[in-house]
């Protein structure tokens, strides 16, 4: 999701890599749930997020879209996001009565990042930055970025994020009034609604299948079939 702000406005002015230390540790957050409330449609899922959720919850993407997820247009393309409101007004639908995340082991990438964000260069590569006005915790501890995002094979995951972001940029450059719907339907069907396989860890059930689908989708776009 494109944000029209500068790094100076929202961060400490530094950029971080996977092996850098950053003041993001919130002492298990103690359930303040400030980062899980009033987020609107901003918790957008990428295909790996959907894979994690469906495997973790034992539900299909279609089942989750009934009440836990919803579809919204993000930079011209329809993508799924976590539905806010749920049982507790204005909060993430996955929060429990104690204000704690009920899907923490398979929470989406945006949630894993918080209070970090990603800063993309023109070539699609990115570094991490620390958002300084989002977390209520005043005295945060230093933690390695790799550990904070809590994802197996972080370098491979970063490569996936870069490739997915790059593909979305390609699609956005191809969007017209005539093909916007067909492009969104292709993205949803190819990358979200169709399962990736049974394996969760190691990630052999996701990455090879994702890249095969990405190759096919790029061919469809190049040939003007969507």
mmCIF file with all atom_site columns, N, CA, C and O in Angstrom, residues 72-112:
data_model
loop_
_atom_site.group_PDB
_atom_site.id
_atom_site.type_symbol
_atom_site.label_atom_id
_atom_site.label_alt_id
_atom_site.label_comp_id
_atom_site.label_asym_id
_atom_site.label_entity_id
_atom_site.label_seq_id
_atom_site.pdbx_PDB_ins_code
_atom_site.Cartn_x
_atom_site.Cartn_y
_atom_site.Cartn_z
_atom_site.occupancy
_atom_site.B_iso_or_equiv
_atom_site.pdbx_formal_charge
_atom_site.auth_seq_id
_atom_site.auth_comp_id
_atom_site.auth_asym_id
_atom_site.auth_atom_id
_atom_site.pdbx_PDB_model_num
ATOM 1   N N  . UNK A 1 72  ? -10.690 -5.529  -0.733 1.00 0.00 ? 72  UNK A N  1
ATOM 2   C CA . UNK A 1 72  ? -10.704 -4.099  -1.024 1.00 0.00 ? 72  UNK A CA 1
ATOM 3   C C  . UNK A 1 72  ? -9.711  -3.795  -2.129 1.00 0.00 ? 72  UNK A C  1
ATOM 4   O O  . UNK A 1 72  ? -8.772  -4.559  -2.374 1.00 0.00 ? 72  UNK A O  1
ATOM 5   N N  . UNK A 1 73  ? -9.927  -2.674  -2.814 1.00 0.00 ? 73  UNK A N  1
ATOM 6   C CA . UNK A 1 73  ? -9.015  -2.247  -3.865 1.00 0.00 ? 73  UNK A CA 1
ATOM 7   C C  . UNK A 1 73  ? -7.802  -1.583  -3.222 1.00 0.00 ? 73  UNK A C  1
ATOM 8   O O  . UNK A 1 73  ? -7.932  -0.639  -2.448 1.00 0.00 ? 73  UNK A O  1
ATOM 9   N N  . UNK A 1 74  ? -6.612  -2.110  -3.541 1.00 0.00 ? 74  UNK A N  1
ATOM 10  C CA . UNK A 1 74  ? -5.360  -1.570  -3.013 1.00 0.00 ? 74  UNK A CA 1
ATOM 11  C C  . UNK A 1 74  ? -4.502  -1.138  -4.195 1.00 0.00 ? 74  UNK A C  1
ATOM 12  O O  . UNK A 1 74  ? -4.044  -1.981  -4.975 1.00 0.00 ? 74  UNK A O  1
ATOM 13  N N  . UNK A 1 75  ? -4.323  0.160   -4.360 1.00 0.00 ? 75  UNK A N  1
ATOM 14  C CA . UNK A 1 75  ? -3.538  0.692   -5.478 1.00 0.00 ? 75  UNK A CA 1
ATOM 15  C C  . UNK A 1 75  ? -4.017  0.118   -6.813 1.00 0.00 ? 75  UNK A C  1
ATOM 16  O O  . UNK A 1 75  ? -3.213  -0.255  -7.681 1.00 0.00 ? 75  UNK A O  1
ATOM 17  N N  . UNK A 1 76  ? -5.331  0.014   -6.958 1.00 0.00 ? 76  UNK A N  1
ATOM 18  C CA . UNK A 1 76  ? -5.935  -0.385  -8.221 1.00 0.00 ? 76  UNK A CA 1
ATOM 19  C C  . UNK A 1 76  ? -6.236  -1.860  -8.364 1.00 0.00 ? 76  UNK A C  1
ATOM 20  O O  . UNK A 1 76  ? -6.908  -2.267  -9.319 1.00 0.00 ? 76  UNK A O  1
ATOM 21  N N  . UNK A 1 77  ? -5.767  -2.702  -7.441 1.00 0.00 ? 77  UNK A N  1
ATOM 22  C CA . UNK A 1 77  ? -5.936  -4.152  -7.546 1.00 0.00 ? 77  UNK A CA 1
ATOM 23  C C  . UNK A 1 77  ? -6.656  -4.671  -6.306 1.00 0.00 ? 77  UNK A C  1
ATOM 24  O O  . UNK A 1 77  ? -6.292  -4.323  -5.173 1.00 0.00 ? 77  UNK A O  1
ATOM 25  N N  . UNK A 1 78  ? -7.661  -5.511  -6.499 1.00 0.00 ? 78  UNK A N  1
ATOM 26  C CA . UNK A 1 78  ? -8.406  -6.085  -5.384 1.00 0.00 ? 78  UNK A CA 1
ATOM 27  C C  . UNK A 1 78  ? -7.526  -7.106  -4.658 1.00 0.00 ? 78  UNK A C  1
ATOM 28  O O  . UNK A 1 78  ? -6.994  -8.039  -5.271 1.00 0.00 ? 78  UNK A O  1
ATOM 29  N N  . UNK A 1 79  ? -7.371  -6.903  -3.349 1.00 0.00 ? 79  UNK A N  1
ATOM 30  C CA . UNK A 1 79  ? -6.587  -7.809  -2.515 1.00 0.00 ? 79  UNK A CA 1
ATOM 31  C C  . UNK A 1 79  ? -7.300  -8.007  -1.180 1.00 0.00 ? 79  UNK A C  1
ATOM 32  O O  . UNK A 1 79  ? -8.086  -7.161  -0.755 1.00 0.00 ? 79  UNK A O  1
ATOM 33  N N  . UNK A 1 80  ? -7.024  -9.120  -0.493 1.00 0.00 ? 80  UNK A N  1
ATOM 34  C CA . UNK A 1 80  ? -7.670  -9.358  0.803  1.00 0.00 ? 80  UNK A CA 1
ATOM 35  C C  . UNK A 1 80  ? -6.979  -8.628  1.940  1.00 0.00 ? 80  UNK A C  1
ATOM 36  O O  . UNK A 1 80  ? -5.765  -8.400  1.903  1.00 0.00 ? 80  UNK A O  1
ATOM 37  N N  . UNK A 1 81  ? -7.748  -8.270  2.934  1.00 0.00 ? 81  UNK A N  1
ATOM 38  C CA . UNK A 1 81  ? -7.197  -7.686  4.156  1.00 0.00 ? 81  UNK A CA 1
ATOM 39  C C  . UNK A 1 81  ? -7.976  -8.215  5.350  1.00 0.00 ? 81  UNK A C  1
ATOM 40  O O  . UNK A 1 81  ? -9.083  -8.752  5.212  1.00 0.00 ? 81  UNK A O  1
ATOM 41  N N  . UNK A 1 82  ? -7.398  -8.060  6.529  1.00 0.00 ? 82  UNK A N  1
ATOM 42  C CA . UNK A 1 82  ? -8.082  -8.481  7.748  1.00 0.00 ? 82  UNK A CA 1
ATOM 43  C C  . UNK A 1 82  ? -9.246  -7.533  8.015  1.00 0.00 ? 82  UNK A C  1
ATOM 44  O O  . UNK A 1 82  ? -9.103  -6.309  7.946  1.00 0.00 ? 82  UNK A O  1
ATOM 45  N N  . UNK A 1 83  ? -10.384 -8.106  8.336  1.00 0.00 ? 83  UNK A N  1
ATOM 46  C CA . UNK A 1 83  ? -11.576 -7.313  8.622  1.00 0.00 ? 83  UNK A CA 1
ATOM 47  C C  . UNK A 1 83  ? -11.507 -6.773  10.056 1.00 0.00 ? 83  UNK A C  1
ATOM 48  O O  . UNK A 1 83  ? -11.271 -7.521  11.006 1.00 0.00 ? 83  UNK A O  1
ATOM 49  N N  . UNK A 1 84  ? -11.697 -5.479  10.205 1.00 0.00 ? 84  UNK A N  1
ATOM 50  C CA . UNK A 1 84  ? -11.748 -4.881  11.533 1.00 0.00 ? 84  UNK A CA 1
ATOM 51  C C  . UNK A 1 84  ? -13.195 -4.883  12.044 1.00 0.00 ? 84  UNK A C  1
ATOM 52  O O  . UNK A 1 84  ? -14.139 -4.951  11.272 1.00 0.00 ? 84  UNK A O  1
ATOM 53  N N  . UNK A 1 85  ? -13.335 -4.762  13.339 1.00 0.00 ? 85  UNK A N  1
ATOM 54  C CA . UNK A 1 85  ? -14.674 -4.799  13.938 1.00 0.00 ? 85  UNK A CA 1
ATOM 55  C C  . UNK A 1 85  ? -14.805 -6.037  14.772 1.00 0.00 ? 85  UNK A C  1
ATOM 56  O O  . UNK A 1 85  ? -14.576 -6.035  15.974 1.00 0.00 ? 85  UNK A O  1
ATOM 57  N N  . UNK A 1 86  ? -15.105 -7.154  14.108 1.00 0.00 ? 86  UNK A N  1
ATOM 58  C CA . UNK A 1 86  ? -15.190 -8.419  14.810 1.00 0.00 ? 86  UNK A CA 1
ATOM 59  C C  . UNK A 1 86  ? -16.122 -8.355  15.993 1.00 0.00 ? 86  UNK A C  1
ATOM 60  O O  . UNK A 1 86  ? -17.078 -7.571  16.052 1.00 0.00 ? 86  UNK A O  1
ATOM 61  N N  . UNK A 1 87  ? -15.827 -9.171  17.001 1.00 0.00 ? 87  UNK A N  1
ATOM 62  C CA . UNK A 1 87  ? -16.657 -9.208  18.204 1.00 0.00 ? 87  UNK A CA 1
ATOM 63  C C  . UNK A 1 87  ? -16.434 -7.980  19.069 1.00 0.00 ? 87  UNK A C  1
ATOM 64  O O  . UNK A 1 87  ? -17.292 -7.581  19.842 1.00 0.00 ? 87  UNK A O  1
ATOM 65  N N  . UNK A 1 88  ? -15.243 -7.368  18.929 1.00 0.00 ? 88  UNK A N  1
ATOM 66  C CA . UNK A 1 88  ? -14.893 -6.205  19.740 1.00 0.00 ? 88  UNK A CA 1
ATOM 67  C C  . UNK A 1 88  ? -14.785 -4.999  18.812 1.00 0.00 ? 88  UNK A C  1
ATOM 68  O O  . UNK A 1 88  ? -13.891 -4.920  17.988 1.00 0.00 ? 88  UNK A O  1
ATOM 69  N N  . UNK A 1 89  ? -15.695 -4.089  18.955 1.00 0.00 ? 89  UNK A N  1
ATOM 70  C CA . UNK A 1 89  ? -15.882 -2.991  18.007 1.00 0.00 ? 89  UNK A CA 1
ATOM 71  C C  . UNK A 1 89  ? -14.581 -2.246  17.717 1.00 0.00 ? 89  UNK A C  1
ATOM 72  O O  . UNK A 1 89  ? -13.909 -1.745  18.617 1.00 0.00 ? 89  UNK A O  1
ATOM 73  N N  . UNK A 1 90  ? -14.243 -2.159  16.417 1.00 0.00 ? 90  UNK A N  1
ATOM 74  C CA . UNK A 1 90  ? -13.094 -1.402  15.979 1.00 0.00 ? 90  UNK A CA 1
ATOM 75  C C  . UNK A 1 90  ? -11.779 -2.127  16.027 1.00 0.00 ? 90  UNK A C  1
ATOM 76  O O  . UNK A 1 90  ? -10.761 -1.618  15.569 1.00 0.00 ? 90  UNK A O  1
ATOM 77  N N  . UNK A 1 91  ? -11.758 -3.320  16.608 1.00 0.00 ? 91  UNK A N  1
ATOM 78  C CA . UNK A 1 91  ? -10.512 -4.054  16.740 1.00 0.00 ? 91  UNK A CA 1
ATOM 79  C C  . UNK A 1 91  ? -10.421 -5.157  15.687 1.00 0.00 ? 91  UNK A C  1
ATOM 80  O O  . UNK A 1 91  ? -11.393 -5.532  15.048 1.00 0.00 ? 91  UNK A O  1
ATOM 81  N N  . UNK A 1 92  ? -9.218  -5.700  15.556 1.00 0.00 ? 92  UNK A N  1
ATOM 82  C CA . UNK A 1 92  ? -9.006  -6.838  14.663 1.00 0.00 ? 92  UNK A CA 1
ATOM 83  C C  . UNK A 1 92  ? -9.906  -7.989  15.088 1.00 0.00 ? 92  UNK A C  1
ATOM 84  O O  . UNK A 1 92  ? -10.031 -8.296  16.285 1.00 0.00 ? 92  UNK A O  1
ATOM 85  N N  . UNK A 1 93  ? -10.527 -8.642  14.110 1.00 0.00 ? 93  UNK A N  1
ATOM 86  C CA . UNK A 1 93  ? -11.423 -9.742  14.405 1.00 0.00 ? 93  UNK A CA 1
ATOM 87  C C  . UNK A 1 93  ? -10.740 -10.964 14.980 1.00 0.00 ? 93  UNK A C  1
ATOM 88  O O  . UNK A 1 93  ? -11.408 -11.886 15.461 1.00 0.00 ? 93  UNK A O  1
ATOM 89  N N  . UNK A 1 94  ? -9.406  -10.991 14.963 1.00 0.00 ? 94  UNK A N  1
ATOM 90  C CA . UNK A 1 94  ? -8.668  -12.126 15.505 1.00 0.00 ? 94  UNK A CA 1
ATOM 91  C C  . UNK A 1 94  ? -8.201  -11.892 16.938 1.00 0.00 ? 94  UNK A C  1
ATOM 92  O O  . UNK A 1 94  ? -7.524  -12.746 17.510 1.00 0.00 ? 94  UNK A O  1
ATOM 93  N N  . UNK A 1 95  ? -8.553  -10.749 17.539 1.00 0.00 ? 95  UNK A N  1
ATOM 94  C CA . UNK A 1 95  ? -8.205  -10.527 18.942 1.00 0.00 ? 95  UNK A CA 1
ATOM 95  C C  . UNK A 1 95  ? -9.161  -11.302 19.832 1.00 0.00 ? 95  UNK A C  1
ATOM 96  O O  . UNK A 1 95  ? -10.356 -11.402 19.558 1.00 0.00 ? 95  UNK A O  1
ATOM 97  N N  . UNK A 1 96  ? -8.620  -11.834 20.932 1.00 0.00 ? 96  UNK A N  1
ATOM 98  C CA . UNK A 1 96  ? -9.491  -12.529 21.878 1.00 0.00 ? 96  UNK A CA 1
ATOM 99  C C  . UNK A 1 96  ? -9.998  -11.553 22.942 1.00 0.00 ? 96  UNK A C  1
ATOM 100 O O  . UNK A 1 96  ? -9.691  -10.354 22.902 1.00 0.00 ? 96  UNK A O  1
ATOM 101 N N  . UNK A 1 97  ? -10.746 -12.078 23.904 1.00 0.00 ? 97  UNK A N  1
ATOM 102 C CA . UNK A 1 97  ? -11.368 -11.216 24.923 1.00 0.00 ? 97  UNK A CA 1
ATOM 103 C C  . UNK A 1 97  ? -10.334 -10.481 25.768 1.00 0.00 ? 97  UNK A C  1
ATOM 104 O O  . UNK A 1 97  ? -10.618 -9.420  26.325 1.00 0.00 ? 97  UNK A O  1
ATOM 105 N N  . UNK A 1 98  ? -9.125  -11.037 25.861 1.00 0.00 ? 98  UNK A N  1
ATOM 106 C CA . UNK A 1 98  ? -8.083  -10.396 26.647 1.00 0.00 ? 98  UNK A CA 1
ATOM 107 C C  . UNK A 1 98  ? -7.256  -9.400  25.857 1.00 0.00 ? 98  UNK A C  1
ATOM 108 O O  . UNK A 1 98  ? -6.256  -8.874  26.358 1.00 0.00 ? 98  UNK A O  1
ATOM 109 N N  . UNK A 1 99  ? -7.659  -9.136  24.603 1.00 0.00 ? 99  UNK A N  1
ATOM 110 C CA . UNK A 1 99  ? -6.929  -8.198  23.773 1.00 0.00 ? 99  UNK A CA 1
ATOM 111 C C  . UNK A 1 99  ? -5.656  -8.759  23.195 1.00 0.00 ? 99  UNK A C  1
ATOM 112 O O  . UNK A 1 99  ? -4.774  -8.010  22.763 1.00 0.00 ? 99  UNK A O  1
ATOM 113 N N  . UNK A 1 100 ? -5.521  -10.089 23.195 1.00 0.00 ? 100 UNK A N  1
ATOM 114 C CA . UNK A 1 100 ? -4.335  -10.730 22.656 1.00 0.00 ? 100 UNK A CA 1
ATOM 115 C C  . UNK A 1 100 ? -4.638  -11.378 21.308 1.00 0.00 ? 100 UNK A C  1
ATOM 116 O O  . UNK A 1 100 ? -5.767  -11.779 21.022 1.00 0.00 ? 100 UNK A O  1
ATOM 117 N N  . UNK A 1 101 ? -3.593  -11.498 20.493 1.00 0.00 ? 101 UNK A N  1
ATOM 118 C CA . UNK A 1 101 ? -3.742  -12.052 19.148 1.00 0.00 ? 101 UNK A CA 1
ATOM 119 C C  . UNK A 1 101 ? -3.954  -13.558 19.213 1.00 0.00 ? 101 UNK A C  1
ATOM 120 O O  . UNK A 1 101 ? -3.118  -14.290 19.760 1.00 0.00 ? 101 UNK A O  1
ATOM 121 N N  . UNK A 1 102 ? -5.054  -14.027 18.643 1.00 0.00 ? 102 UNK A N  1
ATOM 122 C CA . UNK A 1 102 ? -5.352  -15.457 18.664 1.00 0.00 ? 102 UNK A CA 1
ATOM 123 C C  . UNK A 1 102 ? -4.683  -16.207 17.524 1.00 0.00 ? 102 UNK A C  1
ATOM 124 O O  . UNK A 1 102 ? -4.762  -17.430 17.453 1.00 0.00 ? 102 UNK A O  1
ATOM 125 N N  . UNK A 1 103 ? -4.028  -15.478 16.609 1.00 0.00 ? 103 UNK A N  1
ATOM 126 C CA . UNK A 1 103 ? -3.351  -16.111 15.473 1.00 0.00 ? 103 UNK A CA 1
ATOM 127 C C  . UNK A 1 103 ? -1.867  -15.769 15.466 1.00 0.00 ? 103 UNK A C  1
ATOM 128 O O  . UNK A 1 103 ? -1.231  -15.780 14.417 1.00 0.00 ? 103 UNK A O  1
ATOM 129 N N  . UNK A 1 104 ? -1.307  -15.495 16.622 1.00 0.00 ? 104 UNK A N  1
ATOM 130 C CA . UNK A 1 104 ? 0.062   -14.989 16.684 1.00 0.00 ? 104 UNK A CA 1
ATOM 131 C C  . UNK A 1 104 ? 1.080   -15.850 15.946 1.00 0.00 ? 104 UNK A C  1
ATOM 132 O O  . UNK A 1 104 ? 1.943   -15.316 15.249 1.00 0.00 ? 104 UNK A O  1
ATOM 133 N N  . UNK A 1 105 ? 1.044   -17.179 16.023 1.00 0.00 ? 105 UNK A N  1
ATOM 134 C CA . UNK A 1 105 ? 2.046   -17.984 15.307 1.00 0.00 ? 105 UNK A CA 1
ATOM 135 C C  . UNK A 1 105 ? 1.970   -17.849 13.788 1.00 0.00 ? 105 UNK A C  1
ATOM 136 O O  . UNK A 1 105 ? 2.949   -18.094 13.094 1.00 0.00 ? 105 UNK A O  1
ATOM 137 N N  . UNK A 1 106 ? 0.810   -17.479 13.259 1.00 0.00 ? 106 UNK A N  1
ATOM 138 C CA . UNK A 1 106 ? 0.639   -17.340 11.807 1.00 0.00 ? 106 UNK A CA 1
ATOM 139 C C  . UNK A 1 106 ? 0.023   -16.001 11.433 1.00 0.00 ? 106 UNK A C  1
ATOM 140 O O  . UNK A 1 106 ? -0.705  -15.877 10.459 1.00 0.00 ? 106 UNK A O  1
ATOM 141 N N  . UNK A 1 107 ? 0.338   -14.976 12.201 1.00 0.00 ? 107 UNK A N  1
ATOM 142 C CA . UNK A 1 107 ? -0.132  -13.622 11.931 1.00 0.00 ? 107 UNK A CA 1
ATOM 143 C C  . UNK A 1 107 ? 0.483   -13.111 10.624 1.00 0.00 ? 107 UNK A C  1
ATOM 144 O O  . UNK A 1 107 ? 1.560   -13.550 10.216 1.00 0.00 ? 107 UNK A O  1
ATOM 145 N N  . UNK A 1 108 ? -0.171  -12.141 9.965  1.00 0.00 ? 108 UNK A N  1
ATOM 146 C CA . UNK A 1 108 ? 0.332   -11.606 8.689  1.00 0.00 ? 108 UNK A CA 1
ATOM 147 C C  . UNK A 1 108 ? 1.657   -10.857 8.834  1.00 0.00 ? 108 UNK A C  1
ATOM 148 O O  . UNK A 1 108 ? 2.049   -10.427 9.924  1.00 0.00 ? 108 UNK A O  1
ATOM 149 N N  . UNK A 1 109 ? 2.312   -10.667 7.701  1.00 0.00 ? 109 UNK A N  1
ATOM 150 C CA . UNK A 1 109 ? 3.598   -9.994  7.681  1.00 0.00 ? 109 UNK A CA 1
ATOM 151 C C  . UNK A 1 109 ? 3.561   -8.581  8.209  1.00 0.00 ? 109 UNK A C  1
ATOM 152 O O  . UNK A 1 109 ? 4.502   -8.129  8.878  1.00 0.00 ? 109 UNK A O  1
ATOM 153 N N  . UNK A 1 110 ? 2.509   -7.827  7.913  1.00 0.00 ? 110 UNK A N  1
ATOM 154 C CA . UNK A 1 110 ? 2.407   -6.451  8.402  1.00 0.00 ? 110 UNK A CA 1
ATOM 155 C C  . UNK A 1 110 ? 2.389   -6.426  9.920  1.00 0.00 ? 110 UNK A C  1
ATOM 156 O O  . UNK A 1 110 ? 2.991   -5.547  10.561 1.00 0.00 ? 110 UNK A O  1
ATOM 157 N N  . UNK A 1 111 ? 1.702   -7.395  10.519 1.00 0.00 ? 111 UNK A N  1
ATOM 158 C CA . UNK A 1 111 ? 1.648   -7.478  11.978 1.00 0.00 ? 111 UNK A CA 1
ATOM 159 C C  . UNK A 1 111 ? 3.002   -7.869  12.552 1.00 0.00 ? 111 UNK A C  1
ATOM 160 O O  . UNK A 1 111 ? 3.410   -7.371  13.613 1.00 0.00 ? 111 UNK A O  1
ATOM 161 N N  . UNK A 1 112 ? 3.720   -8.762  11.866 1.00 0.00 ? 112 UNK A N  1
ATOM 162 C CA . UNK A 1 112 ? 5.050   -9.174  12.307 1.00 0.00 ? 112 UNK A CA 1
ATOM 163 C C  . UNK A 1 112 ? 6.023   -7.997  12.277 1.00 0.00 ? 112 UNK A C  1
ATOM 164 O O  . UNK A 1 112 ? 6.919   -7.893  13.119 1.00 0.00 ? 112 UNK A O  1
#
